Short mmCIF file of C-alpha atoms and ligand atoms in Angstrom, two decimals:
data_model
loop_
_atom_site.label_atom_id
_atom_site.label_comp_id
_atom_site.label_asym_id
_atom_site.label_seq_id
_atom_site.Cartn_x
_atom_site.Cartn_y
_atom_site.Cartn_z
CA MET A 1 126.11 119.76 167.16
CA LYS A 2 127.53 116.29 166.48
CA VAL A 3 126.24 114.21 163.58
CA LEU A 4 127.26 110.68 162.66
CA MET A 5 126.29 109.56 159.15
CA ILE A 6 125.70 105.82 158.91
CA ALA A 7 125.83 104.72 155.27
CA SER A 8 127.03 102.01 152.94
CA GLU A 9 128.65 104.41 150.43
CA CYS A 10 130.57 107.66 150.68
CA VAL A 11 132.67 109.52 148.09
CA PRO A 12 135.56 109.55 147.48
CA LEU A 13 135.99 106.18 149.19
CA ILE A 14 133.23 104.20 147.51
CA LYS A 15 130.19 104.86 145.34
CA THR A 16 127.85 102.93 143.07
CA GLY A 17 125.44 105.82 142.50
CA GLY A 18 123.95 109.00 143.91
CA LEU A 19 123.90 107.69 147.51
CA GLY A 20 127.70 107.78 147.70
CA ASP A 21 127.83 111.28 146.20
CA VAL A 22 125.30 112.58 148.69
CA VAL A 23 126.79 111.13 151.86
CA GLY A 24 130.31 112.38 151.13
CA ALA A 25 129.28 115.82 149.95
CA LEU A 26 126.71 116.40 152.70
CA ALA A 27 129.22 115.39 155.38
CA GLY A 28 131.71 117.87 153.93
CA ALA A 29 129.19 120.70 153.66
CA LEU A 30 127.98 120.15 157.23
CA ALA A 31 131.54 120.20 158.52
CA ARG A 32 132.20 123.46 156.67
CA GLY A 33 129.07 124.80 158.35
CA GLY A 34 130.54 124.09 161.78
CA VAL A 35 128.82 120.76 162.50
CA GLN A 36 131.07 118.09 163.98
CA THR A 37 130.50 115.36 161.43
CA ALA A 38 131.76 111.81 160.91
CA VAL A 39 130.75 108.91 158.70
CA ALA A 40 130.47 105.21 159.58
CA LEU A 41 131.06 102.95 156.59
CA PRO A 42 131.84 99.27 155.97
CA ALA A 43 135.55 98.71 155.33
CA TYR A 44 135.19 97.27 151.84
CA GLU A 45 138.22 95.61 150.32
CA SER A 46 138.48 98.21 147.54
CA VAL A 47 138.47 101.06 150.06
CA LEU A 48 141.29 99.49 152.07
CA ASP A 49 143.22 98.82 148.86
CA LYS A 50 142.95 102.36 147.55
CA PHE A 51 142.84 104.71 150.53
CA PRO A 52 145.09 105.16 153.54
CA ALA A 53 143.35 104.21 156.78
CA GLU A 54 144.81 104.20 160.25
CA PRO A 55 143.83 101.98 163.18
CA THR A 56 141.82 103.65 165.95
CA GLY A 57 142.50 100.94 168.52
CA LEU A 58 138.74 100.56 168.87
CA ASP A 59 137.04 97.17 168.43
CA VAL A 60 133.29 96.66 168.38
CA ALA A 61 131.44 93.39 168.93
CA VAL A 62 127.79 92.59 168.30
CA SER A 63 125.45 89.62 168.60
CA LEU A 64 123.80 88.16 165.54
CA GLY A 65 121.49 85.41 166.71
CA ASP A 66 123.66 83.04 168.68
CA ARG A 67 126.86 84.27 167.07
CA ARG A 68 129.21 87.05 168.16
CA ARG A 69 130.95 89.01 165.47
CA SER A 70 133.47 91.78 165.88
CA ALA A 71 135.11 94.47 163.81
CA ALA A 72 138.19 96.60 164.09
CA VAL A 73 137.49 100.29 163.51
CA LEU A 74 139.84 102.12 161.16
CA LYS A 75 139.80 105.77 160.27
CA ALA A 76 140.14 107.46 156.88
CA ALA A 77 139.34 111.00 155.81
CA VAL A 78 136.71 112.23 153.37
CA ASP A 79 135.74 115.70 152.16
CA GLY A 80 137.70 118.39 153.99
CA GLY A 81 139.12 115.92 156.52
CA VAL A 82 135.79 114.64 157.85
CA PRO A 83 136.63 111.35 159.63
CA ALA A 84 135.20 108.16 158.10
CA TYR A 85 135.14 105.26 160.55
CA LEU A 86 135.63 102.06 158.59
CA ILE A 87 134.06 99.02 160.22
CA ARG A 88 136.32 96.14 159.28
CA ASN A 89 135.08 92.60 159.26
CA ASP A 90 136.62 90.75 156.34
CA GLU A 91 134.13 87.89 156.44
CA TYR A 92 131.43 90.40 155.44
CA PHE A 93 133.16 93.13 153.51
CA ALA A 94 136.34 91.77 151.88
CA ARG A 95 134.51 91.00 148.64
CA SER A 96 134.65 92.32 145.13
CA GLY A 97 131.16 93.89 145.24
CA LEU A 98 129.23 95.98 147.73
CA TYR A 99 125.87 94.26 147.61
CA GLY A 100 126.40 91.41 145.17
CA THR A 101 127.83 90.34 141.84
CA ALA A 102 126.44 90.45 138.29
CA LYS A 103 124.63 87.21 139.16
CA GLY A 104 122.64 88.79 141.98
CA ASP A 105 122.71 89.93 145.60
CA TYR A 106 124.97 88.26 148.13
CA PRO A 107 122.91 85.64 149.97
CA ASP A 108 124.01 86.89 153.40
CA ASN A 109 123.11 90.57 152.91
CA ALA A 110 120.67 90.48 155.85
CA GLU A 111 123.51 89.38 158.11
CA ARG A 112 126.06 91.75 156.56
CA PHE A 113 123.94 94.84 157.00
CA ALA A 114 122.37 93.84 160.31
CA PHE A 115 125.96 93.54 161.44
CA PHE A 116 126.82 96.92 159.94
CA SER A 117 123.92 98.73 161.64
CA LYS A 118 124.65 97.13 165.00
CA ALA A 119 128.37 97.75 164.76
CA ALA A 120 127.72 101.39 163.79
CA LEU A 121 125.59 101.85 166.92
CA GLU A 122 128.40 100.35 169.04
CA LEU A 123 130.81 102.68 167.34
CA ALA A 124 128.48 105.61 168.04
CA ALA A 125 128.31 104.63 171.72
CA ALA A 126 132.10 104.45 171.94
CA THR A 127 132.79 107.74 170.13
CA GLY A 128 129.75 109.76 171.23
CA PRO A 129 127.59 111.14 172.56
CA TRP A 130 126.19 112.13 169.16
CA ASP A 131 123.19 114.42 168.78
CA VAL A 132 122.01 112.86 165.53
CA LEU A 133 122.57 109.53 163.80
CA HIS A 134 121.76 110.17 160.16
CA CYS A 135 121.02 106.87 158.39
CA HIS A 136 120.80 106.34 154.64
CA ASP A 137 118.77 103.70 152.78
CA TRP A 138 118.02 100.12 153.82
CA GLN A 139 121.62 99.19 154.52
CA SER A 140 121.60 101.28 157.70
CA ALA A 141 117.84 101.28 158.34
CA LEU A 142 118.06 98.91 161.30
CA ALA A 143 120.05 101.52 163.22
CA PRO A 144 116.98 103.70 164.04
CA VAL A 145 115.06 100.55 165.02
CA LEU A 146 117.75 99.20 167.31
CA ASN A 147 118.53 102.63 168.70
CA ARG A 148 114.90 102.77 169.88
CA LEU A 149 114.33 99.13 170.84
CA GLY A 150 117.72 97.51 171.19
CA ALA A 151 119.94 96.92 174.18
CA GLY A 152 122.50 99.62 173.45
CA LYS A 153 120.11 102.50 172.84
CA GLN A 154 121.41 106.02 173.13
CA SER A 155 120.08 109.48 173.48
CA ALA A 156 120.89 110.38 169.87
CA LYS A 157 118.00 111.24 167.57
CA THR A 158 117.81 109.36 164.29
CA ILE A 159 117.11 110.59 160.78
CA MET A 160 116.33 108.16 157.97
CA THR A 161 116.99 109.41 154.45
CA ILE A 162 115.42 107.49 151.58
CA HIS A 163 117.50 107.78 148.43
CA ASN A 164 115.54 105.17 146.52
CA LEU A 165 112.42 103.53 147.88
CA ALA A 166 112.65 100.63 145.45
CA HIS A 167 115.50 99.12 147.46
CA GLN A 168 114.11 98.09 150.83
CA GLY A 169 116.25 95.26 152.19
CA LEU A 170 113.68 92.44 152.07
CA PHE A 171 114.69 89.17 153.71
CA PRO A 172 113.02 85.90 154.68
CA TYR A 173 111.55 85.46 158.14
CA SER A 174 114.25 82.88 158.90
CA GLU A 175 116.72 85.80 159.29
CA TRP A 176 114.74 87.34 162.17
CA PRO A 177 117.04 86.03 164.95
CA LEU A 178 119.84 88.20 163.49
CA LEU A 179 118.00 91.31 164.61
CA GLY A 180 117.77 90.28 168.24
CA LEU A 181 114.30 91.81 168.49
CA ASP A 182 111.20 90.45 170.19
CA ILE A 183 109.01 88.50 167.79
CA LYS A 184 106.18 90.93 168.59
CA TYR A 185 107.84 93.33 166.16
CA PHE A 186 107.37 90.89 163.29
CA THR A 187 103.90 92.19 162.46
CA PRO A 188 102.58 94.39 159.64
CA LYS A 189 102.51 97.27 162.15
CA HIS A 190 106.26 96.95 162.50
CA LEU A 191 108.94 95.22 160.40
CA GLU A 192 106.89 92.57 158.63
CA PHE A 193 106.09 93.12 154.96
CA TYR A 194 104.07 90.41 153.22
CA GLY A 195 105.69 87.64 155.24
CA LYS A 196 109.21 89.04 154.95
CA ILE A 197 111.43 91.27 157.07
CA ASN A 198 111.68 94.77 155.62
CA PHE A 199 114.68 96.71 156.95
CA LEU A 200 113.66 100.04 155.38
CA LYS A 201 110.15 99.79 156.77
CA GLY A 202 111.74 99.50 160.22
CA GLY A 203 113.78 102.64 159.61
CA ILE A 204 110.71 104.51 158.37
CA LEU A 205 108.71 103.59 161.45
CA PHE A 206 111.34 104.14 164.11
CA ALA A 207 113.43 107.11 162.94
CA ASP A 208 112.65 110.44 164.59
CA ALA A 209 112.43 112.13 161.19
CA LEU A 210 112.40 111.02 157.57
CA THR A 211 113.72 112.73 154.54
CA THR A 212 113.92 111.99 150.88
CA VAL A 213 115.95 113.69 148.22
CA SER A 214 113.45 115.97 146.48
CA ARG A 215 110.15 117.64 147.29
CA LYS A 216 108.31 115.98 144.43
CA TYR A 217 109.55 112.49 145.35
CA ALA A 218 108.44 113.11 148.97
CA GLU A 219 104.92 113.60 147.56
CA GLU A 220 105.09 110.80 145.01
CA ILE A 221 106.09 108.08 147.49
CA LEU A 222 102.81 108.59 149.36
CA THR A 223 100.99 107.16 146.32
CA PRO A 224 100.57 103.54 145.19
CA GLU A 225 102.26 104.35 141.87
CA TYR A 226 105.58 105.32 143.49
CA GLY A 227 105.26 103.98 147.05
CA CYS A 228 106.58 100.47 146.31
CA GLY A 229 104.09 99.05 148.82
CA LEU A 230 105.27 101.36 151.62
CA GLU A 231 102.93 104.25 150.77
CA GLY A 232 100.64 103.42 153.71
CA VAL A 233 103.50 103.40 156.22
CA LEU A 234 104.87 106.60 154.75
CA ARG A 235 101.48 108.29 154.96
CA GLU A 236 101.39 107.36 158.64
CA ARG A 237 104.65 109.26 159.07
CA GLN A 238 103.88 112.02 156.60
CA ARG A 239 104.13 114.72 159.25
CA ASN A 240 107.74 113.75 159.85
CA LEU A 241 108.69 113.36 156.19
CA ARG A 242 110.44 116.10 154.26
CA GLY A 243 111.94 116.42 150.80
CA ILE A 244 115.36 118.06 150.72
CA LEU A 245 116.80 118.34 147.24
CA ASN A 246 120.36 117.05 146.91
CA GLY A 247 123.09 119.47 146.09
CA VAL A 248 125.91 118.78 143.69
CA ASP A 249 129.61 119.19 144.21
CA TYR A 250 130.67 121.99 141.87
CA ARG A 251 134.32 121.43 142.80
CA GLU A 252 134.05 118.19 140.86
CA TRP A 253 131.40 119.17 138.32
CA ASN A 254 132.28 122.54 136.88
CA PRO A 255 133.25 123.12 133.23
CA GLU A 256 135.47 126.02 134.28
CA SER A 257 137.81 123.77 136.28
CA ASP A 258 137.05 120.19 135.11
CA ASN A 259 140.30 118.33 134.43
CA PHE A 260 138.66 115.51 132.50
CA ILE A 261 137.46 117.62 129.59
CA LYS A 262 139.30 118.78 126.50
CA ASN A 263 138.82 122.52 127.12
CA ASN A 264 137.45 124.43 130.04
CA TYR A 265 134.65 126.89 129.45
CA GLY A 266 132.06 128.92 131.30
CA PRO A 267 129.09 131.22 130.80
CA GLY A 268 131.18 134.05 129.34
CA ASN A 269 133.30 131.84 127.12
CA MET A 270 131.60 128.95 125.41
CA ALA A 271 134.26 128.22 122.77
CA GLY A 272 135.65 125.43 124.93
CA LYS A 273 132.34 123.57 124.78
CA ALA A 274 132.60 123.32 121.00
CA ALA A 275 136.11 121.87 121.39
CA CYS A 276 134.78 119.29 123.85
CA LYS A 277 132.08 118.32 121.36
CA GLN A 278 134.58 117.89 118.56
CA ASP A 279 136.84 115.84 120.83
CA LEU A 280 134.06 113.36 121.64
CA GLN A 281 132.84 113.17 118.05
CA GLN A 282 136.38 112.22 117.12
CA LEU A 283 136.63 109.65 119.92
CA TYR A 284 133.52 107.88 118.61
CA ASN A 285 134.24 108.32 114.91
CA LEU A 286 131.22 110.53 114.39
CA PRO A 287 131.28 113.23 111.70
CA GLN A 288 132.83 116.33 113.27
CA ARG A 289 130.10 118.79 112.42
CA PRO A 290 129.63 121.54 115.01
CA SER A 291 126.02 122.21 114.06
CA THR A 292 124.74 118.61 114.31
CA PRO A 293 123.03 118.30 117.68
CA LEU A 294 124.82 115.87 119.99
CA LEU A 295 122.62 114.09 122.54
CA GLY A 296 124.15 112.43 125.61
CA ILE A 297 123.15 109.82 128.17
CA VAL A 298 125.05 108.75 131.30
CA SER A 299 123.00 106.32 133.30
CA ARG A 300 122.63 103.08 135.13
CA LEU A 301 120.93 100.80 132.63
CA ALA A 302 117.95 99.87 134.76
CA ASP A 303 114.16 99.95 134.39
CA GLN A 304 114.08 103.00 136.68
CA LYS A 305 115.96 105.09 134.14
CA GLY A 306 113.45 104.73 131.30
CA ILE A 307 115.82 102.79 129.07
CA ASP A 308 112.82 101.02 127.54
CA LEU A 309 111.49 104.40 126.33
CA LEU A 310 114.83 105.15 124.74
CA LEU A 311 114.87 101.79 122.98
CA ASP A 312 111.29 102.39 121.79
CA ILE A 313 112.24 105.57 119.98
CA VAL A 314 115.91 105.08 119.15
CA ASP A 315 115.32 104.18 115.48
CA GLN A 316 113.08 107.19 114.92
CA LEU A 317 115.54 109.37 116.80
CA LEU A 318 118.54 108.25 114.79
CA ALA A 319 116.67 108.73 111.56
CA MET A 320 116.99 112.47 112.27
CA ASP A 321 120.12 114.49 111.65
CA LEU A 322 121.66 114.13 115.10
CA GLN A 323 124.22 112.17 117.06
CA LEU A 324 123.84 110.21 120.29
CA ILE A 325 126.44 109.05 122.80
CA ILE A 326 125.46 106.63 125.56
CA LEU A 327 127.53 105.65 128.61
CA GLY A 328 125.93 103.13 130.91
CA ALA A 329 126.13 99.86 132.77
CA GLY A 330 123.56 97.68 134.45
CA ASP A 331 120.99 95.11 133.40
CA GLU A 332 122.38 92.65 130.93
CA LYS A 333 119.35 92.84 128.61
CA TYR A 334 119.77 96.61 128.23
CA GLN A 335 123.54 96.37 127.90
CA GLU A 336 123.17 93.97 124.98
CA LEU A 337 120.47 95.98 123.21
CA ILE A 338 122.39 99.22 123.55
CA ALA A 339 125.74 97.70 122.60
CA ALA A 340 124.11 96.51 119.36
CA LEU A 341 122.97 100.00 118.30
CA PRO A 342 126.16 101.28 116.60
CA ALA A 343 126.11 98.42 114.09
CA ALA A 344 122.61 99.45 113.00
CA HIS A 345 123.34 103.20 113.01
CA PRO A 346 126.97 103.83 112.06
CA LYS A 347 128.04 107.49 112.14
CA ARG A 348 125.11 108.42 114.34
CA ILE A 349 125.82 106.81 117.70
CA GLY A 350 128.66 106.08 120.13
CA VAL A 351 128.20 103.57 122.94
CA GLU A 352 130.30 102.70 125.96
CA ILE A 353 129.13 99.95 128.30
CA GLY A 354 130.82 100.36 131.67
CA PHE A 355 131.31 102.77 134.55
CA ASP A 356 133.72 105.54 133.58
CA ASN A 357 133.76 108.76 135.57
CA ALA A 358 136.12 110.61 133.20
CA LEU A 359 133.92 109.79 130.22
CA ALA A 360 130.83 110.89 132.18
CA HIS A 361 132.46 114.32 132.52
CA LYS A 362 133.41 114.39 128.83
CA ILE A 363 129.84 113.61 127.76
CA GLU A 364 128.38 116.28 130.04
CA ALA A 365 130.73 118.81 128.46
CA ALA A 366 130.38 117.69 124.84
CA ALA A 367 126.65 117.13 124.48
CA ASP A 368 124.13 119.81 123.49
CA ILE A 369 121.22 117.91 124.99
CA PHE A 370 121.11 115.42 127.87
CA LEU A 371 118.38 112.77 128.06
CA MET A 372 116.83 111.46 131.31
CA PRO A 373 113.47 109.78 130.62
CA SER A 374 113.29 108.17 134.09
CA ARG A 375 110.27 106.15 135.18
CA TYR A 376 110.95 107.60 138.64
CA GLU A 377 113.87 109.67 139.90
CA PRO A 378 114.25 110.44 143.62
CA CYS A 379 116.56 113.37 142.84
CA GLY A 380 118.88 112.68 139.92
CA LEU A 381 122.27 114.31 139.68
CA ASN A 382 123.09 114.19 136.02
CA GLN A 383 120.44 116.70 134.98
CA ILE A 384 121.90 119.13 137.54
CA TYR A 385 125.43 118.57 136.25
CA SER A 386 124.07 119.09 132.73
CA LEU A 387 122.70 122.52 133.64
CA LYS A 388 126.12 123.64 134.83
CA TYR A 389 127.74 122.32 131.63
CA GLY A 390 125.33 124.20 129.37
CA THR A 391 123.88 120.87 128.22
CA VAL A 392 120.14 121.20 128.03
CA PRO A 393 118.22 118.41 129.82
CA VAL A 394 115.22 116.65 128.33
CA VAL A 395 113.60 114.89 131.29
CA ARG A 396 110.47 113.18 132.43
CA ALA A 397 108.62 115.31 134.99
CA THR A 398 109.10 113.06 138.00
CA GLY A 399 110.83 113.41 141.40
CA GLY A 400 113.91 115.61 141.43
CA LEU A 401 113.78 115.98 137.65
CA ASP A 402 110.52 117.84 138.05
CA ASP A 403 111.89 119.97 140.91
CA THR A 404 115.03 121.06 139.07
CA ILE A 405 113.97 121.41 135.44
CA GLU A 406 111.58 124.09 134.27
CA ASP A 407 110.14 123.70 130.79
CA PHE A 408 111.56 126.31 128.43
CA ASP A 409 109.09 128.83 127.08
CA PRO A 410 110.48 130.48 123.91
CA LEU A 411 108.12 133.44 124.33
CA SER A 412 109.13 134.49 127.83
CA GLY A 413 112.67 133.05 127.60
CA LYS A 414 112.11 131.34 130.95
CA GLY A 415 113.05 127.74 131.68
CA ASN A 416 116.16 125.59 131.65
CA GLY A 417 115.15 122.39 129.83
CA PHE A 418 112.35 120.34 128.32
CA LYS A 419 109.94 118.11 130.23
CA PHE A 420 107.36 115.50 129.40
CA ALA A 421 104.87 113.88 131.74
CA GLU A 422 103.38 110.73 130.24
CA TYR A 423 105.59 107.66 130.43
CA SER A 424 105.61 106.87 126.73
CA GLY A 425 108.06 106.86 123.85
CA GLU A 426 105.80 109.26 121.99
CA ALA A 427 105.87 111.88 124.75
CA PHE A 428 109.64 111.48 125.11
CA LEU A 429 110.21 111.90 121.37
CA SER A 430 108.00 114.93 121.21
CA ALA A 431 109.95 116.61 124.05
CA ILE A 432 113.21 115.89 122.20
CA LYS A 433 111.70 117.41 119.05
CA ARG A 434 110.72 120.53 120.97
CA ALA A 435 114.33 120.80 122.18
CA LEU A 436 115.66 120.34 118.65
CA ALA A 437 113.32 123.02 117.33
CA VAL A 438 114.80 125.49 119.81
CA TYR A 439 118.34 124.24 119.10
CA VAL A 440 118.21 125.52 115.52
CA ASN A 441 117.26 128.98 116.78
CA GLU A 442 120.65 130.16 117.98
CA LYS A 443 119.35 133.06 120.05
CA ALA A 444 116.69 131.05 121.87
CA TRP A 445 119.15 128.20 122.47
CA LYS A 446 121.65 130.62 124.04
CA HIS A 447 118.89 131.64 126.38
CA VAL A 448 117.97 128.18 127.60
CA VAL A 449 121.65 127.28 127.98
CA ALA A 450 122.38 130.46 129.95
CA ASN A 451 119.39 129.91 132.22
CA GLY A 452 120.71 126.45 133.10
CA MET A 453 124.27 127.58 133.68
CA ALA A 454 123.12 130.32 136.04
CA ALA A 455 121.31 127.90 138.36
CA ASP A 456 122.91 127.12 141.71
CA PHE A 457 122.32 123.73 143.31
CA SER A 458 125.34 123.75 145.61
CA TRP A 459 125.40 121.70 148.80
CA GLU A 460 125.43 124.69 151.12
CA ARG A 461 121.67 125.18 150.67
CA ALA A 462 120.86 121.50 151.22
CA ALA A 463 123.18 121.28 154.23
CA ALA A 464 121.43 124.31 155.76
CA ASP A 465 118.07 122.50 155.35
CA TYR A 466 119.44 119.37 157.03
CA LEU A 467 120.91 121.43 159.84
CA GLN A 468 117.54 123.03 160.44
CA LEU A 469 115.98 119.56 160.59
CA TYR A 470 118.61 118.31 163.04
CA ARG A 471 117.87 121.30 165.26
CA GLN A 472 114.18 120.56 165.05
CA VAL A 473 114.51 116.93 166.13
CA ILE A 474 116.90 117.81 168.91
CA GLY A 475 114.61 120.64 169.98
CA VAL A 476 111.73 118.20 170.26
CA ARG A 477 113.79 116.06 172.58
CA ALA A 478 114.85 119.05 174.67
CA ALA A 479 111.22 120.13 174.97
CA ALA A 480 110.18 116.61 175.99
CA ALA A 481 112.90 116.48 178.65
CA GLN A 482 111.68 119.80 180.03
CA LEU A 483 108.13 118.49 180.19
CA ARG A 484 109.22 115.43 182.13
CA ALA A 485 111.18 117.65 184.51
P1 ADP B 501 121.40 106.93 140.54
O1 ADP B 501 122.00 107.17 141.90
O2 ADP B 501 119.98 106.51 140.55
O3 ADP B 501 122.25 106.02 139.68
P2 ADP B 501 121.93 109.76 140.06
O4 ADP B 501 121.68 110.62 138.87
O5 ADP B 501 121.41 110.25 141.38
O6 ADP B 501 121.38 108.31 139.72
O7 ADP B 501 123.48 109.57 140.25
C1 ADP B 501 124.24 108.84 139.35
C2 ADP B 501 125.71 109.16 139.55
O8 ADP B 501 126.48 108.10 139.02
C3 ADP B 501 126.15 110.39 138.80
O9 ADP B 501 127.27 110.96 139.47
C4 ADP B 501 126.57 109.81 137.44
O10 ADP B 501 127.46 110.62 136.74
C5 ADP B 501 127.18 108.52 137.84
N1 ADP B 501 127.06 107.46 136.83
C6 ADP B 501 125.98 106.71 136.52
N2 ADP B 501 126.28 105.80 135.58
C7 ADP B 501 127.57 105.99 135.27
C8 ADP B 501 128.49 105.35 134.35
N3 ADP B 501 128.11 104.34 133.59
N4 ADP B 501 129.77 105.79 134.32
C9 ADP B 501 130.14 106.83 135.11
N5 ADP B 501 129.34 107.47 135.98
C10 ADP B 501 128.08 107.06 136.07
#
């Protein structure tokens, strides 16, 4: 079995969010499971600056309208030595950002990622044959389309994984010549979406199978509330759509071996967690009281993450005897509002605006309670990390949050966190209050913490599900070939 991942992010080389975590870790887990795996990735400037990459001697060239553009292919290694082919075209990828700057998206993203998808298919042709091309999000969503309709089509089956349906790759009709496709495909039945070109819609329609990153999100995206306008197209392909919950990389996120945190700890020895809490309280000049509940947030500051709910309730929350530490970066309006909180609530809150992996680990270890009030959440990783760190999640029951968190029932002792359903500050606050009520009952709290720490969301399970899917799509092809014969 040979699988080529085509994606715009992959840890450890480059990540802006969960997509990068998933691609790198899944590739590694598949390789450990005996699948011959590689990743195709743009050669961003920061990757070339930070990681060793060797030339492969391979060049790929593609047409974009009436232009020809080429790329040199370099090779780096990701998890466990899985090869990452870096597609190097400095006109497109030697920039400070991946998709844009703080001011907005790069204006030539249609061209950059049409180029990337086409170049990845050329790369696949030169290094294959591959059984499966596994594409991730809109940045590689033209690959399934062009693999079916384009000039260089191959026998490989394509899988399209949707990590976040809100990002679709929408571009004006004037960019159509870049795709090199017949104009007959610019219709609502194909790639057109309210007068624009929709890359992800193409991937959804032309991939052999679709996945998304949790079971609940796979259901939700079939509805107008979560479907972002693509619910109809997704319903058409419902039979080929599956939710496979992401795993997490416990080599990186494990309090027993984490190098970023003050003290290591584990289920049998929780003293280290108290030391981590004290360390962070000190860092943010908060009173170092072990019994005061410490709440943590690590998040992109975006509408998706329910930051408006947090801002709705933050004054009421901080009127209680608790502490809150927030690490986040994103929308300017949220950054400003959150950065202003410590002045209004000294001794209750610590805030860090920015992206800081070490601090993310420290917060997971130090906090008693982790907050994720997301409006929608395809999978979510932080609540899963929280479980492992004995940090009890309070989450909204949506997408992967709903799949991974079970509401704690003090009577039966079952459950690993606290959930609320309605998207309102009131519901969020009441879930936090339920958590705090259990927190003061030491025995019950030990229970909910232990339940979370015992859970196993490692990649091996998810990789096995993907492998089964790959076999299925290849099996379909084999059966079809037999029929023709
Ligand atoms: P999303 O991909 O929607 O941002 P996920 O929960 O799936 O959300 O993944 C987010 C990943 O990015 C996690 O690994 C999380 O720790 C990390 N992360 C998010 N914001 C920050 C930040 N400000 N600093 C450090 N890490 C962050």
